[in-house]
Amino acid sequence: MQDQGYRLQFTSSKIEDLMYRTTFDPKSGDGDLIVNLSLFREEDLEDVLNIFKTTISSGLAVSPYVKMLHCGDTIAGYRIEEGMAGIATVCSITIDGILLKSGVLVKPHFGGLVQIRDGMPVRFTDVLRYASTTIDPLEVLMSQEVTSVTRMLRTGSGKILANLRGAPMIAREKVESVLADMMDAGISGILEVGEPNTRILDVSVERDHFGIVVIGGTNPMAVVQESGIYIRTNAMSTLIGIDEMRPIGEII
Amino acid sequence: MQDQGYRLQFTSSKIEDLMYRTTFDPKSGDGDLIVNLSLFREEDLEDVLNIFKTTISSGLAVSPYVKMLHCGDTIAGYRIEEGMAGIATVCSITIDGILLKSGVLVKPHFGGLVQIRDGMPVRFTDVLRYASTTIDPLEVLMSQEVTSVTRMLRTGSGKILANLRGAPMIAREKVESVLADMMDAGISGILEVGEPNTRILDVSVERDHFGIVVIGGTNPMAVVQESGIYIRTNAMSTLIGIDEMRPIGEII
């Protein structure tokens, strides 16, 4: 009666699959990145791109690289419908994929909301662990309408989407060097790198590990949604070669 | 710099608190139950009550007992605003509270979606574990708009909200007797009681335990939402004495 094919897919297993498939090399600047796919009405294209540009240039995203999608384009087996447009943006789990491929046993723990006060991250206020949910935490938080990314952009205080991973303390220098290479290659979004055996944004880490908090790639989408424009996001959707993407500043 | 008061409250710890405070005795029919609180526009009152009545009488809820709330009423420190109305309905975690108070070490595991085909529950298709989320799973699933409770009511097939707990196999007879007493007292909603050491709706259980799947108390709210009427639900909100509640059939 039981069908083996029916087992639940938790977000963590989807993440492990995408991390393994990440081939982006921060030294050469080539390879495939994990992307979030967002769909919106074509008539909102200019508004959406303007919001993305502002949010990304304020540092509330992982990378300026995006890929535009228009009616008829196909991505991850999905065809953009008539009257709609899409944008693929870099997902923060790309950073986990790059760290894994550099030999670091990095473990993505959860997605959540980080409270920012006067420009400083204070603490996680809500979290959902990847190993325990079949629905992507950042999609969950966006649909709960609990973000205040727009307010954060205007006043320096608000709640933004972010996520936490842990890495063994022995790999700390390697992690810092890879993160520096990533920055040079246009992949950033690091909110905080913790000290070993020390809480990070009020969350504990595994013994002899340290935490890394990365800004959610879905913050620009949260700003679009907060402004009342319809947008539907499929986080951790697929992988795209960076050669297919362009910095948003070159598009608008 | 760290503030002890700031620690995250996962849903599991909120559940344990509410279970401990449950005093409803299925033999005497007296005591306090855990309720979900839903708010909607006063002008939608009749439509909402009709939907609740239909959904509850189809067995897609935990109990027919409800408490109506009108503008100015206060519940759990919340005051119903002008133009709004509210309804408190029995939360499925009440069943865990009653089992705990009868001496059974019951462990609520997760909330999720169960696929029903031709009236028969098939499997969980999405789940969120209580120990790993700070946002209530059934609120999450409602706002993802992934339920099809209305379709299930019309055709016998669809996805409904449900949740899973495990209990030690030694307590199986006791659990069955308490569940029977609960039914007599108007608390039902049991979708499936599994066999020890056997998967339940395609989900595994702890060794020497059996699973109990209960219908989510939030299914009537999902039907209201699916029909396009505004409703906001605060699941696992507070406790109310059953003497303050009445069967919905006596109200509409």
PDB file of C-alpha atoms in Angstrom, chain B residues 8-226:
ATOM      1  CA  LEU B   8      13.000  32.273  20.036  1.00  0.00           C
ATOM      2  CA  GLN B   9       9.734  30.570  20.966  1.00  0.00           C
ATOM      3  CA  PHE B  10       9.236  27.553  18.759  1.00  0.00           C
ATOM      4  CA  THR B  11       5.649  26.352  18.241  1.00  0.00           C
ATOM      5  CA  SER B  12       6.408  23.173  20.225  1.00  0.00           C
ATOM      6  CA  SER B  13       7.073  25.144  23.404  1.00  0.00           C
ATOM      7  CA  LYS B  14       3.839  27.123  22.967  1.00  0.00           C
ATOM      8  CA  ILE B  15       2.017  23.790  22.460  1.00  0.00           C
ATOM      9  CA  GLU B  16       3.482  22.286  25.646  1.00  0.00           C
ATOM     10  CA  ASP B  17       2.311  25.318  27.597  1.00  0.00           C
ATOM     11  CA  LEU B  18      -1.250  25.055  26.219  1.00  0.00           C
ATOM     12  CA  MET B  19      -1.382  21.259  26.752  1.00  0.00           C
ATOM     13  CA  TYR B  20      -0.410  21.728  30.388  1.00  0.00           C
ATOM     14  CA  ARG B  21      -3.197  24.313  30.849  1.00  0.00           C
ATOM     15  CA  THR B  22      -5.906  22.071  29.281  1.00  0.00           C
ATOM     16  CA  THR B  23      -8.356  21.019  32.024  1.00  0.00           C
ATOM     17  CA  PHE B  24     -11.232  19.601  29.952  1.00  0.00           C
ATOM     18  CA  ASP B  25     -12.342  16.246  31.389  1.00  0.00           C
ATOM     19  CA  PRO B  26     -14.087  14.133  28.725  1.00  0.00           C
ATOM     20  CA  LYS B  27     -15.946  12.109  31.406  1.00  0.00           C
ATOM     21  CA  SER B  28     -17.549  15.088  33.170  1.00  0.00           C
ATOM     22  CA  GLY B  29     -17.623  17.271  30.037  1.00  0.00           C
ATOM     23  CA  ASP B  30     -16.278  20.264  32.005  1.00  0.00           C
ATOM     24  CA  GLY B  31     -13.108  22.325  31.823  1.00  0.00           C
ATOM     25  CA  ASP B  32     -10.979  24.464  29.512  1.00  0.00           C
ATOM     26  CA  LEU B  33     -10.202  23.760  25.849  1.00  0.00           C
ATOM     27  CA  ILE B  34      -7.537  25.225  23.533  1.00  0.00           C
ATOM     28  CA  VAL B  35      -9.090  27.443  20.867  1.00  0.00           C
ATOM     29  CA  ASN B  36      -8.189  29.014  17.544  1.00  0.00           C
ATOM     30  CA  LEU B  37      -9.365  32.595  17.156  1.00  0.00           C
ATOM     31  CA  SER B  38     -10.583  33.822  13.754  1.00  0.00           C
ATOM     32  CA  LEU B  39     -11.525  37.376  12.854  1.00  0.00           C
ATOM     33  CA  PHE B  40     -13.612  38.481   9.876  1.00  0.00           C
ATOM     34  CA  ARG B  41     -15.780  41.403   8.755  1.00  0.00           C
ATOM     35  CA  GLU B  42     -19.126  41.684  10.544  1.00  0.00           C
ATOM     36  CA  GLU B  43     -20.884  41.970   7.148  1.00  0.00           C
ATOM     37  CA  ASP B  44     -19.585  38.468   6.290  1.00  0.00           C
ATOM     38  CA  LEU B  45     -20.948  36.991   9.552  1.00  0.00           C
ATOM     39  CA  GLU B  46     -23.770  34.958   8.028  1.00  0.00           C
ATOM     40  CA  ASP B  47     -21.636  33.606   5.164  1.00  0.00           C
ATOM     41  CA  VAL B  48     -18.825  32.671   7.538  1.00  0.00           C
ATOM     42  CA  LEU B  49     -21.163  30.917   9.980  1.00  0.00           C
ATOM     43  CA  ASN B  50     -22.827  28.972   7.167  1.00  0.00           C
ATOM     44  CA  ILE B  51     -19.438  27.800   5.883  1.00  0.00           C
ATOM     45  CA  PHE B  52     -18.348  26.848   9.401  1.00  0.00           C
ATOM     46  CA  LYS B  53     -21.590  24.933   9.977  1.00  0.00           C
ATOM     47  CA  THR B  54     -21.274  22.966   6.718  1.00  0.00           C
ATOM     48  CA  THR B  55     -17.577  22.218   7.220  1.00  0.00           C
ATOM     49  CA  ILE B  56     -17.965  21.210  10.858  1.00  0.00           C
ATOM     50  CA  SER B  57     -21.014  19.000  10.173  1.00  0.00           C
ATOM     51  CA  SER B  58     -19.001  17.254   7.429  1.00  0.00           C
ATOM     52  CA  GLY B  59     -16.536  16.225  10.134  1.00  0.00           C
ATOM     53  CA  LEU B  60     -13.743  18.532   8.966  1.00  0.00           C
ATOM     54  CA  ALA B  61     -13.138  20.077  12.389  1.00  0.00           C
ATOM     55  CA  VAL B  62     -12.438  19.013  15.956  1.00  0.00           C
ATOM     56  CA  SER B  63     -15.745  19.955  17.584  1.00  0.00           C
ATOM     57  CA  PRO B  64     -19.055  21.721  16.914  1.00  0.00           C
ATOM     58  CA  TYR B  65     -18.469  23.900  20.009  1.00  0.00           C
ATOM     59  CA  VAL B  66     -17.759  27.566  19.183  1.00  0.00           C
ATOM     60  CA  LYS B  67     -17.818  30.927  20.898  1.00  0.00           C
ATOM     61  CA  MET B  68     -19.016  33.990  18.984  1.00  0.00           C
ATOM     62  CA  LEU B  69     -17.265  37.294  19.553  1.00  0.00           C
ATOM     63  CA  HIS B  70     -18.627  40.687  18.669  1.00  0.00           C
ATOM     64  CA  CYS B  71     -17.263  44.217  18.453  1.00  0.00           C
ATOM     65  CA  GLY B  72     -15.965  45.235  21.888  1.00  0.00           C
ATOM     66  CA  ASP B  73     -15.567  41.663  23.224  1.00  0.00           C
ATOM     67  CA  THR B  74     -12.150  40.824  24.610  1.00  0.00           C
ATOM     68  CA  ILE B  75     -10.338  37.504  24.270  1.00  0.00           C
ATOM     69  CA  ALA B  76      -6.730  36.632  25.142  1.00  0.00           C
ATOM     70  CA  GLY B  77      -6.025  40.344  25.673  1.00  0.00           C
ATOM     71  CA  TYR B  78      -7.353  41.147  22.188  1.00  0.00           C
ATOM     72  CA  ARG B  79     -10.386  43.424  21.707  1.00  0.00           C
ATOM     73  CA  ILE B  80     -12.627  42.880  18.649  1.00  0.00           C
ATOM     74  CA  GLU B  81     -12.569  46.091  16.589  1.00  0.00           C
ATOM     75  CA  GLU B  82     -15.493  48.037  15.186  1.00  0.00           C
ATOM     76  CA  GLY B  83     -16.948  46.353  12.080  1.00  0.00           C
ATOM     77  CA  MET B  84     -15.352  43.010  12.884  1.00  0.00           C
ATOM     78  CA  ALA B  85     -16.585  39.774  14.431  1.00  0.00           C
ATOM     79  CA  GLY B  86     -14.785  36.725  15.716  1.00  0.00           C
ATOM     80  CA  ILE B  87     -15.250  33.046  16.360  1.00  0.00           C
ATOM     81  CA  ALA B  88     -13.306  30.812  18.722  1.00  0.00           C
ATOM     82  CA  THR B  89     -13.202  27.166  17.661  1.00  0.00           C
ATOM     83  CA  VAL B  90     -11.649  24.097  19.260  1.00  0.00           C
ATOM     84  CA  CYS B  91      -7.981  23.568  18.358  1.00  0.00           C
ATOM     85  CA  SER B  92      -6.813  20.012  17.629  1.00  0.00           C
ATOM     86  CA  ILE B  93      -4.031  20.358  20.231  1.00  0.00           C
ATOM     87  CA  THR B  94      -6.846  20.117  22.809  1.00  0.00           C
ATOM     88  CA  ILE B  95      -6.746  16.360  22.124  1.00  0.00           C
ATOM     89  CA  ASP B  96      -3.053  16.305  23.088  1.00  0.00           C
ATOM     90  CA  GLY B  97      -3.852  18.231  26.276  1.00  0.00           C
ATOM     91  CA  ILE B  98      -6.600  15.776  27.226  1.00  0.00           C
ATOM     92  CA  LEU B  99      -4.337  12.761  26.514  1.00  0.00           C
ATOM     93  CA  LEU B 100      -1.532  14.313  28.590  1.00  0.00           C
ATOM     94  CA  LYS B 101      -3.902  14.898  31.513  1.00  0.00           C
ATOM     95  CA  SER B 102      -4.982  11.252  31.273  1.00  0.00           C
ATOM     96  CA  GLY B 103      -1.357  10.262  31.836  1.00  0.00           C
ATOM     97  CA  VAL B 104      -0.253   9.523  28.257  1.00  0.00           C
ATOM     98  CA  LEU B 105       3.108  10.938  27.112  1.00  0.00           C
ATOM     99  CA  VAL B 106       1.800  12.193  23.773  1.00  0.00           C
ATOM    100  CA  LYS B 107       4.140  14.157  21.480  1.00  0.00           C
ATOM    101  CA  PRO B 108       2.717  16.532  18.848  1.00  0.00           C
ATOM    102  CA  HIS B 109       5.087  16.269  15.843  1.00  0.00           C
ATOM    103  CA  PHE B 110       3.896  18.443  12.986  1.00  0.00           C
ATOM    104  CA  GLY B 111       1.096  20.140  11.116  1.00  0.00           C
ATOM    105  CA  GLY B 112       0.635  19.553   7.420  1.00  0.00           C
ATOM    106  CA  LEU B 113      -1.575  18.832   4.454  1.00  0.00           C
ATOM    107  CA  VAL B 114      -3.219  15.447   3.929  1.00  0.00           C
ATOM    108  CA  GLN B 115      -4.337  14.371   0.484  1.00  0.00           C
ATOM    109  CA  ILE B 116      -7.803  12.789   0.518  1.00  0.00           C
ATOM    110  CA  ARG B 117      -8.873  10.663  -2.440  1.00  0.00           C
ATOM    111  CA  ASP B 118     -12.506   9.509  -2.718  1.00  0.00           C
ATOM    112  CA  GLY B 119     -13.015  10.174   0.981  1.00  0.00           C
ATOM    113  CA  MET B 120      -9.932   8.196   2.072  1.00  0.00           C
ATOM    114  CA  PRO B 121      -6.823   9.870   3.535  1.00  0.00           C
ATOM    115  CA  VAL B 122      -3.836   8.927   1.326  1.00  0.00           C
ATOM    116  CA  ARG B 123      -0.705  10.670   2.635  1.00  0.00           C
ATOM    117  CA  PHE B 124       0.827  13.840   4.024  1.00  0.00           C
ATOM    118  CA  THR B 125       1.995  16.004   1.093  1.00  0.00           C
ATOM    119  CA  ASP B 126       3.487  18.903   3.091  1.00  0.00           C
ATOM    120  CA  VAL B 127       4.574  19.148   6.714  1.00  0.00           C
ATOM    121  CA  LEU B 128       6.193  21.594   9.146  1.00  0.00           C
ATOM    122  CA  ARG B 129       7.570  20.266  12.441  1.00  0.00           C
ATOM    123  CA  TYR B 130       6.469  22.167  15.575  1.00  0.00           C
ATOM    124  CA  ALA B 131       9.944  21.925  17.144  1.00  0.00           C
ATOM    125  CA  SER B 132      11.498  23.772  14.200  1.00  0.00           C
ATOM    126  CA  THR B 133       9.179  26.646  13.400  1.00  0.00           C
ATOM    127  CA  THR B 134       8.258  29.776  15.319  1.00  0.00           C
ATOM    128  CA  ILE B 135       5.190  30.280  13.090  1.00  0.00           C
ATOM    129  CA  ASP B 136       2.227  27.935  13.456  1.00  0.00           C
ATOM    130  CA  PRO B 137       2.280  25.313  10.641  1.00  0.00           C
ATOM    131  CA  LEU B 138      -1.455  25.500   9.957  1.00  0.00           C
ATOM    132  CA  GLU B 139      -1.297  29.320   9.694  1.00  0.00           C
ATOM    133  CA  VAL B 140       1.635  28.877   7.296  1.00  0.00           C
ATOM    134  CA  LEU B 141      -0.236  26.401   5.115  1.00  0.00           C
ATOM    135  CA  MET B 142      -3.379  28.575   5.060  1.00  0.00           C
ATOM    136  CA  SER B 143      -1.411  31.578   3.856  1.00  0.00           C
ATOM    137  CA  GLN B 144       0.364  29.494   1.189  1.00  0.00           C
ATOM    138  CA  GLU B 145      -3.098  28.901  -0.330  1.00  0.00           C
ATOM    139  CA  VAL B 146      -2.326  25.222  -0.939  1.00  0.00           C
ATOM    140  CA  THR B 147      -5.447  23.748   0.671  1.00  0.00           C
ATOM    141  CA  SER B 148      -8.411  22.441  -1.355  1.00  0.00           C
ATOM    142  CA  VAL B 149     -10.869  21.762   1.452  1.00  0.00           C
ATOM    143  CA  THR B 150     -13.801  23.122  -0.577  1.00  0.00           C
ATOM    144  CA  ARG B 151     -13.055  20.653  -3.378  1.00  0.00           C
ATOM    145  CA  MET B 152     -12.753  17.864  -0.811  1.00  0.00           C
ATOM    146  CA  LEU B 153     -16.230  18.763   0.548  1.00  0.00           C
ATOM    147  CA  ARG B 154     -17.734  18.771  -2.959  1.00  0.00           C
ATOM    148  CA  THR B 155     -15.997  15.793  -4.563  1.00  0.00           C
ATOM    149  CA  GLY B 156     -14.488  13.737  -1.734  1.00  0.00           C
ATOM    150  CA  SER B 157     -10.965  14.471  -3.026  1.00  0.00           C
ATOM    151  CA  GLY B 158      -8.674  17.353  -2.036  1.00  0.00           C
ATOM    152  CA  LYS B 159      -6.044  18.506   0.448  1.00  0.00           C
ATOM    153  CA  ILE B 160      -7.031  19.245   4.039  1.00  0.00           C
ATOM    154  CA  LEU B 161      -5.163  20.506   7.094  1.00  0.00           C
ATOM    155  CA  ALA B 162      -4.195  17.852   9.632  1.00  0.00           C
ATOM    156  CA  ASN B 163      -1.540  17.131  12.225  1.00  0.00           C
ATOM    157  CA  LEU B 164       0.382  14.188  13.647  1.00  0.00           C
ATOM    158  CA  ARG B 165       1.342  13.142  17.169  1.00  0.00           C
ATOM    159  CA  GLY B 166       2.990   9.987  18.474  1.00  0.00           C
ATOM    160  CA  ALA B 167       2.231   7.982  21.637  1.00  0.00           C
ATOM    161  CA  PRO B 168       3.979   4.964  23.215  1.00  0.00           C
ATOM    162  CA  MET B 169       2.429   1.641  22.161  1.00  0.00           C
ATOM    163  CA  ILE B 170       1.998   0.604  25.801  1.00  0.00           C
ATOM    164  CA  ALA B 171      -0.607   3.383  26.118  1.00  0.00           C
ATOM    165  CA  ARG B 172      -2.636   2.295  23.114  1.00  0.00           C
ATOM    166  CA  GLU B 173      -5.687   0.937  24.967  1.00  0.00           C
ATOM    167  CA  LYS B 174      -5.758   3.962  27.246  1.00  0.00           C
ATOM    168  CA  VAL B 175      -5.593   6.297  24.216  1.00  0.00           C
ATOM    169  CA  GLU B 176      -8.471   4.465  22.524  1.00  0.00           C
ATOM    170  CA  SER B 177     -10.594   4.689  25.658  1.00  0.00           C
ATOM    171  CA  VAL B 178      -9.852   8.430  26.115  1.00  0.00           C
ATOM    172  CA  LEU B 179     -10.603   9.107  22.423  1.00  0.00           C
ATOM    173  CA  ALA B 180     -13.959   7.311  22.839  1.00  0.00           C
ATOM    174  CA  ASP B 181     -14.802   9.439  25.913  1.00  0.00           C
ATOM    175  CA  MET B 182     -13.826  12.578  23.953  1.00  0.00           C
ATOM    176  CA  MET B 183     -16.171  11.625  21.099  1.00  0.00           C
ATOM    177  CA  ASP B 184     -19.037  11.316  23.614  1.00  0.00           C
ATOM    178  CA  ALA B 185     -18.158  14.781  24.923  1.00  0.00           C
ATOM    179  CA  GLY B 186     -18.200  16.365  21.433  1.00  0.00           C
ATOM    180  CA  ILE B 187     -14.451  16.373  20.688  1.00  0.00           C
ATOM    181  CA  SER B 188     -13.619  14.288  17.639  1.00  0.00           C
ATOM    182  CA  GLY B 189     -11.700  14.907  14.416  1.00  0.00           C
ATOM    183  CA  ILE B 190      -9.539  11.740  14.548  1.00  0.00           C
ATOM    184  CA  LEU B 191      -8.539  11.001  10.952  1.00  0.00           C
ATOM    185  CA  GLU B 192      -6.424   7.905  11.557  1.00  0.00           C
ATOM    186  CA  VAL B 193      -4.906   5.959  14.465  1.00  0.00           C
ATOM    187  CA  GLY B 194      -1.891   3.958  13.264  1.00  0.00           C
ATOM    188  CA  GLU B 195      -0.510   0.596  14.304  1.00  0.00           C
ATOM    189  CA  PRO B 196       2.638   0.528  16.495  1.00  0.00           C
ATOM    190  CA  ASN B 197       5.913   0.617  14.514  1.00  0.00           C
ATOM    191  CA  THR B 198       3.965   1.247  11.308  1.00  0.00           C
ATOM    192  CA  ARG B 199       4.010   4.255   8.996  1.00  0.00           C
ATOM    193  CA  ILE B 200       0.926   6.441   9.166  1.00  0.00           C
ATOM    194  CA  LEU B 201      -0.212   8.315   6.031  1.00  0.00           C
ATOM    195  CA  ASP B 202       3.254   7.592   4.615  1.00  0.00           C
ATOM    196  CA  VAL B 203       5.132   9.103   7.576  1.00  0.00           C
ATOM    197  CA  SER B 204       7.298   7.030   9.902  1.00  0.00           C
ATOM    198  CA  VAL B 205       6.841   6.928  13.684  1.00  0.00           C
ATOM    199  CA  GLU B 206       9.290   6.500  16.561  1.00  0.00           C
ATOM    200  CA  ARG B 207      10.139   2.909  17.542  1.00  0.00           C
ATOM    201  CA  ASP B 208       7.488   1.319  19.794  1.00  0.00           C
ATOM    202  CA  HIS B 209       5.180   4.251  19.168  1.00  0.00           C
ATOM    203  CA  PHE B 210       2.050   4.714  17.058  1.00  0.00           C
ATOM    204  CA  GLY B 211       0.813   7.781  15.246  1.00  0.00           C
ATOM    205  CA  ILE B 212      -2.493   9.634  15.587  1.00  0.00           C
ATOM    206  CA  VAL B 213      -3.589  11.998  12.798  1.00  0.00           C
ATOM    207  CA  VAL B 214      -6.148  14.627  13.789  1.00  0.00           C
ATOM    208  CA  ILE B 215      -8.039  16.938  11.431  1.00  0.00           C
ATOM    209  CA  GLY B 216      -6.857  20.545  11.759  1.00  0.00           C
ATOM    210  CA  GLY B 217      -9.243  22.829  13.636  1.00  0.00           C
ATOM    211  CA  THR B 218      -8.485  25.421  10.941  1.00  0.00           C
ATOM    212  CA  ASN B 219     -10.174  23.607   8.021  1.00  0.00           C
ATOM    213  CA  PRO B 220     -13.375  25.729   8.270  1.00  0.00           C
ATOM    214  CA  MET B 221     -11.181  28.856   8.040  1.00  0.00           C
ATOM    215  CA  ALA B 222      -9.466  27.394   4.965  1.00  0.00           C
ATOM    216  CA  VAL B 223     -12.885  26.980   3.287  1.00  0.00           C
ATOM    217  CA  VAL B 224     -13.800  30.601   4.130  1.00  0.00           C
ATOM    218  CA  GLN B 225     -10.490  31.755   2.630  1.00  0.00           C
ATOM    219  CA  GLU B 226     -10.898  29.537  -0.452  1.00  0.00           C
TER     220      GLU B 226
END
